[in-house]
Coordinates of C-alpha atoms and ligand atoms in Angstrom, one line a residue:
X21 CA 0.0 0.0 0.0
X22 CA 1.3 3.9 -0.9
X23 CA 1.6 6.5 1.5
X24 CA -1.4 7.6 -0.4
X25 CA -4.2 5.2 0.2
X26 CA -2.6 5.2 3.7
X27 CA -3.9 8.5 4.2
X28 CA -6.8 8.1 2.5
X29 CA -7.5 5.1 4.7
X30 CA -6.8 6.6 7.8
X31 CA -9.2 9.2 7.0
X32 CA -12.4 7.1 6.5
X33 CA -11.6 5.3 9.5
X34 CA -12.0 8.7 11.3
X35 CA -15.2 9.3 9.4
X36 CA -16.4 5.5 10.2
X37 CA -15.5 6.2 14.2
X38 CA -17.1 10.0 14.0
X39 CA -20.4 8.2 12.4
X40 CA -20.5 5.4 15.1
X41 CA -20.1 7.9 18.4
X42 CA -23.1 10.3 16.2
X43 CA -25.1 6.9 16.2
X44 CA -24.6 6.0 19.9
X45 CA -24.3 9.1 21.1
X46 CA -28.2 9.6 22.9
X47 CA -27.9 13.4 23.2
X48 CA -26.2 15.6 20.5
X49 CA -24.4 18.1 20.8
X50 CA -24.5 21.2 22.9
X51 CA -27.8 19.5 24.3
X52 CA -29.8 19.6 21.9
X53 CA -32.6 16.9 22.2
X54 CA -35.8 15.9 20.3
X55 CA -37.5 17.2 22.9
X56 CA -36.1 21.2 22.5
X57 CA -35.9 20.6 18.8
X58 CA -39.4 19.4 18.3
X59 CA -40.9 21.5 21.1
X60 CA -38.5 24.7 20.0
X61 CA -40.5 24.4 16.5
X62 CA -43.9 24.5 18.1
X63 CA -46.2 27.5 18.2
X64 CA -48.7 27.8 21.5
X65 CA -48.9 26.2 24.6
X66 CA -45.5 23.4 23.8
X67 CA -43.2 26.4 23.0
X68 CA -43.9 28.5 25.8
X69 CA -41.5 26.9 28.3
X70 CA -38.5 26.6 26.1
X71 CA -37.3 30.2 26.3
X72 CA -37.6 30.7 30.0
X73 CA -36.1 26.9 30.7
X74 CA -33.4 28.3 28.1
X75 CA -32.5 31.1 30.6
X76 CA -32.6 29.0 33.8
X77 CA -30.2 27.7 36.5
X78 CA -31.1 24.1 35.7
X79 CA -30.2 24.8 31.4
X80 CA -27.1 26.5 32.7
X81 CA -26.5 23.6 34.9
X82 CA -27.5 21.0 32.5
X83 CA -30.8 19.4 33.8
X84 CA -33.2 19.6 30.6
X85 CA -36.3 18.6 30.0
X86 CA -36.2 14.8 30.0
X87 CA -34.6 15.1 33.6
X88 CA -37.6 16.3 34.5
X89 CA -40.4 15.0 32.6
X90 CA -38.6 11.7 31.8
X91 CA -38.9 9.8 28.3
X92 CA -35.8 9.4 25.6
X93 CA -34.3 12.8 24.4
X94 CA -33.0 10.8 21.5
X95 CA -36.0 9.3 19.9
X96 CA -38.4 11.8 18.0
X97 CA -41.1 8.9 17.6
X98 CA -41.3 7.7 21.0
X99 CA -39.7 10.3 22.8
X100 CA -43.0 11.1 25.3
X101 CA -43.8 7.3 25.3
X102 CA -44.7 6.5 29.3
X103 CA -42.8 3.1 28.4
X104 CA -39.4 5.6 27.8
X105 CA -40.2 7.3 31.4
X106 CA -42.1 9.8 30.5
X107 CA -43.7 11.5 33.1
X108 CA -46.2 14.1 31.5
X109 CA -46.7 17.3 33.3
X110 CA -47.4 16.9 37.1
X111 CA -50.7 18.1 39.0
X112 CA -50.6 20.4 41.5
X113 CA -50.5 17.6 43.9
X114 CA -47.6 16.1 42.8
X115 CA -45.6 19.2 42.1
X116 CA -43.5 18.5 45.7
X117 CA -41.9 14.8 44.9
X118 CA -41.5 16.3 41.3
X119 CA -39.2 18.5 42.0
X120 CA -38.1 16.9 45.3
X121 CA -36.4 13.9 43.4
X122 CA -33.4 16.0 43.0
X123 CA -34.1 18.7 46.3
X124 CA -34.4 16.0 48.5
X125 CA -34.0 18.1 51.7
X126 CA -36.4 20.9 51.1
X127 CA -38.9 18.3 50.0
X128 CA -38.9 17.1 53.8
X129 CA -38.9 20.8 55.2
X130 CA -41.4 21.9 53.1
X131 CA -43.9 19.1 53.6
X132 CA -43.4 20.0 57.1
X133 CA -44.3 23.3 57.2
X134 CA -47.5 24.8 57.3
X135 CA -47.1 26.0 53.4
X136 CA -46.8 21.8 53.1
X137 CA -49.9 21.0 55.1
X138 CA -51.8 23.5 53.2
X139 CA -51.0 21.5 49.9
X140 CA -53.8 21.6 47.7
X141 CA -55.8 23.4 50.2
X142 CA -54.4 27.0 49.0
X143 CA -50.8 26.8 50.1
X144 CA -48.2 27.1 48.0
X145 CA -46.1 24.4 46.3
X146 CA -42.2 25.0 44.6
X147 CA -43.6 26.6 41.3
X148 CA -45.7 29.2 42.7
X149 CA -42.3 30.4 44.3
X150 CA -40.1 29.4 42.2
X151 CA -41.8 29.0 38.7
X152 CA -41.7 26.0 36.8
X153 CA -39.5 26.8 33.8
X154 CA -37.7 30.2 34.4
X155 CA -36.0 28.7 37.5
X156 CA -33.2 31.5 38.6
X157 CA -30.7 31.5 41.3
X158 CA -32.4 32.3 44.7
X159 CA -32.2 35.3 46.9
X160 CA -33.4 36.2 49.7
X161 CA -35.2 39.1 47.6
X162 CA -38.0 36.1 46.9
X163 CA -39.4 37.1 50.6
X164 CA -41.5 40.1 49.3
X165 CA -44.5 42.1 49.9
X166 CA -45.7 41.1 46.6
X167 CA -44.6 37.8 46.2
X168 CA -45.7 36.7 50.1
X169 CA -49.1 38.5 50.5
X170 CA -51.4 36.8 47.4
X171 CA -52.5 34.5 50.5
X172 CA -52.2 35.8 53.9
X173 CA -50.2 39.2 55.4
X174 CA -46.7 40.1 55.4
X175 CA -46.7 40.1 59.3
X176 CA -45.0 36.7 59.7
X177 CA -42.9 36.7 56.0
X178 CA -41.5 40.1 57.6
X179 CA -40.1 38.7 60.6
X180 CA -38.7 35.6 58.6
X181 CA -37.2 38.3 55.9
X182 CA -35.7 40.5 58.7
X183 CA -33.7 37.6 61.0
X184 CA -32.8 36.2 57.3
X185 CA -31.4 39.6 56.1
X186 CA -28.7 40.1 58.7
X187 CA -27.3 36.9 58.6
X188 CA -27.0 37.4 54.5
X189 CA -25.2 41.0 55.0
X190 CA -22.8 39.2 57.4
X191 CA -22.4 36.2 55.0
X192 CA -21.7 38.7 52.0
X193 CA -19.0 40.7 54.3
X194 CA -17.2 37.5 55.8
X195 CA -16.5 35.7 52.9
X196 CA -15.4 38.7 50.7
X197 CA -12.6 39.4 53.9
X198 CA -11.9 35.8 53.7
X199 CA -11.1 36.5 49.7
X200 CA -8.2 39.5 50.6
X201 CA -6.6 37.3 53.2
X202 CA -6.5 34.6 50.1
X203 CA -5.1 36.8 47.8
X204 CA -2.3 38.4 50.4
X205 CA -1.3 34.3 51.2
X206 CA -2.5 33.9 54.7
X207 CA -4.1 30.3 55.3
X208 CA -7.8 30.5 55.5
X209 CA -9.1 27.3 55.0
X210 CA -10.6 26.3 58.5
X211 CA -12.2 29.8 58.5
X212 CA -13.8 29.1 55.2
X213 CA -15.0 25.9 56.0
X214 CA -16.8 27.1 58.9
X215 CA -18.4 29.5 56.9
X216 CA -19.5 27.4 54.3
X217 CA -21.0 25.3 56.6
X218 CA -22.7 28.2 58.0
X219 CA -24.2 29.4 54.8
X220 CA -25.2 26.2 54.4
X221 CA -27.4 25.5 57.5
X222 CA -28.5 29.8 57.1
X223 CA -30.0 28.1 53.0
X224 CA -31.2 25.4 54.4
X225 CA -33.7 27.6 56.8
X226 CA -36.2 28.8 55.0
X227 CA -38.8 26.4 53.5
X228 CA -40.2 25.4 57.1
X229 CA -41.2 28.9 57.5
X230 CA -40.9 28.8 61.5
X231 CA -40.8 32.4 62.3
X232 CA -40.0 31.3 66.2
X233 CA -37.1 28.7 64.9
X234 CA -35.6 30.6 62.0
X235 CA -35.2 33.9 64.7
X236 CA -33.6 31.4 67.1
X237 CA -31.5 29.4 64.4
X238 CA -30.3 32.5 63.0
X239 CA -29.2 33.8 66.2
X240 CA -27.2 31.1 66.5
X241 CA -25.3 31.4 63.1
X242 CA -24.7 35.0 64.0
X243 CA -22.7 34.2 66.9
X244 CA -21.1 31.7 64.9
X245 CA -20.5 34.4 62.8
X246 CA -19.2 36.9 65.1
X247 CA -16.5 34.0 66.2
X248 CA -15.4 33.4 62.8
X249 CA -15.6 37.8 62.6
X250 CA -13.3 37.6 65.6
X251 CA -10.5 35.2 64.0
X252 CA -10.0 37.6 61.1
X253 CA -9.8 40.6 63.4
X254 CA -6.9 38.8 65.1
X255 CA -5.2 38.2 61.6
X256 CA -5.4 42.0 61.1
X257 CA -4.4 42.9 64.3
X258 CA -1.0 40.8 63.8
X259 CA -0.9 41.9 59.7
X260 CA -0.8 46.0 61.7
X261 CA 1.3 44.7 64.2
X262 CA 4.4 43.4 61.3
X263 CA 3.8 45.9 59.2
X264 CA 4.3 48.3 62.3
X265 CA 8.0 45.9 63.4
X266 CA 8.9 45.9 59.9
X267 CA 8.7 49.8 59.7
X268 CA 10.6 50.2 62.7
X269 CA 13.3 48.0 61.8
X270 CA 13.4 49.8 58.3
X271 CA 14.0 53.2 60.3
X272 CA 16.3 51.3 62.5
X273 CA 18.3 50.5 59.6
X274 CA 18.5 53.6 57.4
X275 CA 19.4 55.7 60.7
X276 CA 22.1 53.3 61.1
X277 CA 23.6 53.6 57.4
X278 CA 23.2 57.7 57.8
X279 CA 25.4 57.5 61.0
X280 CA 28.0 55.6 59.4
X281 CA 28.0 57.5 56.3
X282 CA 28.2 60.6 58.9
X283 CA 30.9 58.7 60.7
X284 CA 33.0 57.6 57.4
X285 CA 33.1 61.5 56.3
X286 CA 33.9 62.7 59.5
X287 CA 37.4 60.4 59.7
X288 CA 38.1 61.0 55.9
Ligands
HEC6 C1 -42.2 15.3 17.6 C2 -42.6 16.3 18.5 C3 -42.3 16.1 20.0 C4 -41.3 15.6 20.6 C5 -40.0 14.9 20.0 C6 -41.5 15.8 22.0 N1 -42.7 16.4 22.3 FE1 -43.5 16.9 24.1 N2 -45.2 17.5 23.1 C7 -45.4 17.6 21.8 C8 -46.7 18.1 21.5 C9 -47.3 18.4 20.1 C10 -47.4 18.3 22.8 C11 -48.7 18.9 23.0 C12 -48.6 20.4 23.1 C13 -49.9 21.1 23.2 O1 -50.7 20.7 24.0 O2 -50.0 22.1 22.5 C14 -46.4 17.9 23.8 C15 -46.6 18.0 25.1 C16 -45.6 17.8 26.1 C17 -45.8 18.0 27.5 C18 -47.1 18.3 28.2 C19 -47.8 17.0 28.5 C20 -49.0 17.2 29.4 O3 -49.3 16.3 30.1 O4 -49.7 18.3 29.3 C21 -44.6 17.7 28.1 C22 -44.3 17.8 29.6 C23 -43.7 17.4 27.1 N3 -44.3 17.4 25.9 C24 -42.3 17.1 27.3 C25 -41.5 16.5 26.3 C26 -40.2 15.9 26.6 C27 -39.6 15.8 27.9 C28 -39.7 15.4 25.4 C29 -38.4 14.7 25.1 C30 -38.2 13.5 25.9 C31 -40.7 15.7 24.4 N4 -41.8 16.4 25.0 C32 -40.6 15.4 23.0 C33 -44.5 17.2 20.8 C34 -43.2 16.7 21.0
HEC7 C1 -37.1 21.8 36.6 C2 -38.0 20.8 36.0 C3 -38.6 21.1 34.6 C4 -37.8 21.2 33.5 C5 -36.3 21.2 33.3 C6 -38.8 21.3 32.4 N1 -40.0 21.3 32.9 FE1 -41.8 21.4 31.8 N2 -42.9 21.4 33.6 C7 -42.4 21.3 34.8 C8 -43.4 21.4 35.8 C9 -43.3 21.3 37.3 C10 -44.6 21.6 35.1 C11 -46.1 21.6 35.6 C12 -46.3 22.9 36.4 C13 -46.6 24.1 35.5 O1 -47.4 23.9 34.6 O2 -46.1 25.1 35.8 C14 -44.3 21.6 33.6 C15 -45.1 21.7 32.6 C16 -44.8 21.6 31.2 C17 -45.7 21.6 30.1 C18 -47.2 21.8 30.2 C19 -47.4 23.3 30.2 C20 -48.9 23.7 30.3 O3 -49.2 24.7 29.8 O4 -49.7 22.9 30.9 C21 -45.0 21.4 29.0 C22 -45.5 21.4 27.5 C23 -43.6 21.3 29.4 N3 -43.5 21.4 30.7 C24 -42.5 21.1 28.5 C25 -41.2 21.2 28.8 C26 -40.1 21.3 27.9 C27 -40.3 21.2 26.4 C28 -39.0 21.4 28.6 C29 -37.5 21.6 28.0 C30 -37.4 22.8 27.2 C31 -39.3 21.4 30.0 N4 -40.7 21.3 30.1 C32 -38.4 21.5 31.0 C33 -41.0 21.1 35.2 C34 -40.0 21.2 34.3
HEC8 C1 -43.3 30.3 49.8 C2 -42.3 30.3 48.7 C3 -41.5 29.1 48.5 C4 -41.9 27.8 48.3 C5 -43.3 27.2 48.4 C6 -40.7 27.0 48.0 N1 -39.6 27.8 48.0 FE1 -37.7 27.3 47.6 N2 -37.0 29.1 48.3 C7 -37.8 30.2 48.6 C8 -37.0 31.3 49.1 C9 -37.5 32.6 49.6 C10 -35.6 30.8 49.0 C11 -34.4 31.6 49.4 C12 -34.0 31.5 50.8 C13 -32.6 32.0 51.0 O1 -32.2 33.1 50.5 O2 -31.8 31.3 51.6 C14 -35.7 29.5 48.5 C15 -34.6 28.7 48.2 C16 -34.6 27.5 47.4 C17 -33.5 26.8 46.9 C18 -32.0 27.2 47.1 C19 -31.5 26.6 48.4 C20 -30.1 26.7 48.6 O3 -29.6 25.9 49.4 O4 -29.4 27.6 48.1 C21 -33.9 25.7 46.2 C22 -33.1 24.7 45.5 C23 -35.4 25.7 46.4 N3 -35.8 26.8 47.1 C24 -36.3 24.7 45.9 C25 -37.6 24.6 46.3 C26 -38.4 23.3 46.1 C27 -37.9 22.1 45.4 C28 -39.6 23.6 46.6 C29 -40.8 22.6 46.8 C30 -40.5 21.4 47.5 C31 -39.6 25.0 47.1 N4 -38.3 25.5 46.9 C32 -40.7 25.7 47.7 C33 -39.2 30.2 48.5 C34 -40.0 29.1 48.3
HEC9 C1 -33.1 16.2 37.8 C2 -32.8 17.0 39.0 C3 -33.5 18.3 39.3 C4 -34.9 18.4 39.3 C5 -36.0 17.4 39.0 C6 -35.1 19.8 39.7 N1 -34.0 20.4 40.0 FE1 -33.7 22.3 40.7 N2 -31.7 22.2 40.5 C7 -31.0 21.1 40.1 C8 -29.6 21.4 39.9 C9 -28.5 20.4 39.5 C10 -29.5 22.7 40.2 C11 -28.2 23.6 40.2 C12 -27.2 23.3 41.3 C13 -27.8 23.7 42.6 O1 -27.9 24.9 42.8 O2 -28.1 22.8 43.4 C14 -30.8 23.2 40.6 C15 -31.1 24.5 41.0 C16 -32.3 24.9 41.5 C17 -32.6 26.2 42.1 C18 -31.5 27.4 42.3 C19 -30.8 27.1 43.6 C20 -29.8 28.2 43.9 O3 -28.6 27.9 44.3 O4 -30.1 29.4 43.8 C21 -33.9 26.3 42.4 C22 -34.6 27.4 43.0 C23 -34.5 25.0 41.9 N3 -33.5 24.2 41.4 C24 -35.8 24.7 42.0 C25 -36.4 23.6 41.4 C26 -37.8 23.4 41.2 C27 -38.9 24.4 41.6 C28 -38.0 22.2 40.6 C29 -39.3 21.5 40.1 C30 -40.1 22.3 39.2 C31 -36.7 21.6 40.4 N4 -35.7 22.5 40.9 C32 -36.4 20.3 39.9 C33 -31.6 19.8 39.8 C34 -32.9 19.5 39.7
HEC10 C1 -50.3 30.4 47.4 C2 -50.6 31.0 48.7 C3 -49.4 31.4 49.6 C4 -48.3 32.1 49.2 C5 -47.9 32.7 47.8 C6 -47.5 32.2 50.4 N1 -48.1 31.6 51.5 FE1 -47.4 31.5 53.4 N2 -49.1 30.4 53.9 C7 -50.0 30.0 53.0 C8 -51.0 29.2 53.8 C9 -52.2 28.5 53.2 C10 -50.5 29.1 55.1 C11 -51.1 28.3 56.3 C12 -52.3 29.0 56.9 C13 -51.8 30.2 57.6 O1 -51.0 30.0 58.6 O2 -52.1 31.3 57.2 C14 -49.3 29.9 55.2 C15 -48.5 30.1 56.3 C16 -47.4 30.9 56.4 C17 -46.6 31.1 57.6 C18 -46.9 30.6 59.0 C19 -46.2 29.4 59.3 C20 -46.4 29.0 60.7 O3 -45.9 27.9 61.1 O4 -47.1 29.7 61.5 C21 -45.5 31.9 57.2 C22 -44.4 32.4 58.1 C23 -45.6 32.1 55.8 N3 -46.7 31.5 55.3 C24 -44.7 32.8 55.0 C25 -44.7 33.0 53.7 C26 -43.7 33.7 52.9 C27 -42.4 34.2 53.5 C28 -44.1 33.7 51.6 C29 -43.5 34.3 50.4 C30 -42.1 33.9 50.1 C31 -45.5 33.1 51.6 N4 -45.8 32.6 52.8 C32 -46.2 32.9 50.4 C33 -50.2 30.3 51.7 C34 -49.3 31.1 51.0

């Protein structure tokens, strides 16, 4: 065989691999399924979620539509088949385990709360917060006068919102002092851990919507917070106190080197 067909070999073999992986591969690429191409070409009620779910925390995270409705992304024909998984859309009802599949934890503290008892009786489920398609990063902006009184008042969503909102400002603060430290080389792992773990258990508060035990859980991750507040002031402190030794011992120095120069002229 000539160099030639050699070539020409080796490059059908790469078009015979490159058809294969197209064949097996379920989902093509950059995500695009049957599901967003089929439902991306509809007009009416099976387009409308595609743009907002385009924009979301779960697209920019990867969870599309399949992982939530179910059925095979790579089989137009059978592609909402209930023998693929498909799930349909979920009733009010069932809106909590739907989504809780994946949010395991706030499943439990929501179906505890009061908003959880009051499911399908009025209350609210994770959609009516949360929406269904335009998910988007959380905040604790979500506690509002307009999003919290289309049931009851704001009385008890205020106190929730204000024991919350201190805790956040602290959060925010902390962690961006934490960052400087970083960047000037001091070791601040332990101090971020304990943080993290403090933002974690100040996330996790929320969907029980205990005024009484978020205002006491949140006291406690503020003095958890002052501690942790109280480490970095000692860093500083000793950062103020080296700076103020090394200026010292600069001054030390350079009024030593201005003697002797004084010294060597005087004798010369
Ligand atoms: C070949 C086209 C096509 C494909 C592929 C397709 N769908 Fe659909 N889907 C439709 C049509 C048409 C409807 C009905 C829309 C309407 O009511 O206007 C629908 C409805 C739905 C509904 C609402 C069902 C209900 O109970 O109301 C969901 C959810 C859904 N599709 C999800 C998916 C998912 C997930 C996939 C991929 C696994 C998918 N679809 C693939 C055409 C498609
Ligand atoms: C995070 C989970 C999630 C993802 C991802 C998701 N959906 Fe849904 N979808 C839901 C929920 C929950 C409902 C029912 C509640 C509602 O109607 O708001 C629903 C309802 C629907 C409906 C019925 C709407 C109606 O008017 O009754 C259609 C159609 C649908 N989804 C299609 C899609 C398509 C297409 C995608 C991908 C582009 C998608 N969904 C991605 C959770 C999801
Ligand atoms: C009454 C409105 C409401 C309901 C109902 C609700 N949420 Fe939330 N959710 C919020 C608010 C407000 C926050 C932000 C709290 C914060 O800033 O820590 C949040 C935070 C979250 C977070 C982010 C948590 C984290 O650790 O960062 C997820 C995920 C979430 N909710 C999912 C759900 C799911 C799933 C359900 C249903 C089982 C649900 N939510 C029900 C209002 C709600
Ligand atoms: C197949 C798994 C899955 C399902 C089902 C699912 N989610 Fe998510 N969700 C994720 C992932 C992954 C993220 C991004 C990483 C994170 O923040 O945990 C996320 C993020 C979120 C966030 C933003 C959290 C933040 O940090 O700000 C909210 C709110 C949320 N999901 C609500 C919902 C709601 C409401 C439903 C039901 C309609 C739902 N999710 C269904 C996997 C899922
Ligand atoms: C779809 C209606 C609905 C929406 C929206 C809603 N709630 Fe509720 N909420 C209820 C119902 C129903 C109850 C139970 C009856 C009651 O205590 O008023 C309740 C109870 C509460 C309670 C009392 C819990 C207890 O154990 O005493 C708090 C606090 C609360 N909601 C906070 C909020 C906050 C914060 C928001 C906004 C992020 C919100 N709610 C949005 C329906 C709603």
């Amino acid at each position: 065989m000539n160099n030639h067909s050699k070539i020409i070999l080796g490059r059908l073999a790469n078009a015979a691999i490159i058809l294969l992986l197209a064949a097996v591969t379920p989902v093509m690429a950059g995500g695009e399924t049957v599901c967003i191409q089929c439902h991306g070409s509809q007009t009416g009620r099976g387009l409308v979620p595609v743009k907002p779910w385009q924009a979301s925390i779960h697209a920019e995270n990867g969870i599309s539509c399949h992982n939530c409705h179910g059925g095979d992304p790579a089989d137009s024909a059978n592609a909402m088949s209930p023998q693929r998984g498909f799930l349909g859309a979920p009733r009010e009802g069932a809106i909590p385990d739907f989504c809780g599949r994946c949010h395991i934890g706030i499943k439990t503290d929501y179906l505890r709360s009061a908003h959880g008892r009051a499911l399908g009786k009025g209350g609210p489920t994770c959609v009516t917060c949360h929406d269904s398609h335009g998910v988007t990063k959380v905040s604790i902006e979500l506690i509002s006068e307009k999003n919290c009184t289309r049931c009851h008042s704001y009385e008890r969503a205020r106190i929730i919102r204000n024991a919350m909102e201190q805790t956040e400002a602290n959060l925010v603060t902390l962690s961006r002092r934490i960052e400087q430290f970083k960047v000037s080389g001091v070791d601040t792992s332990a101090l971020e851990k304990s943080l993290f773990s403090q933002r974690n258990s100040y996330h996790s508060l929320f969907h029980e919507v205990n005024p009484t035990r978020i205002t006491a859980e949140s006291a406690k991750i503020a003095a958890e917070l002052t501690r942790i507040k109280g480490s970095l002031d000692a860093i500083d402190a000793e950062f103020h106190q080296r700076k103020l030794i090394g200026g010292i011992a600069v001054g030390a120095v350079l009024l030593l080197a201005l003697l002797l120069n004084l010294l060597r002229k005087t004798y010369s």
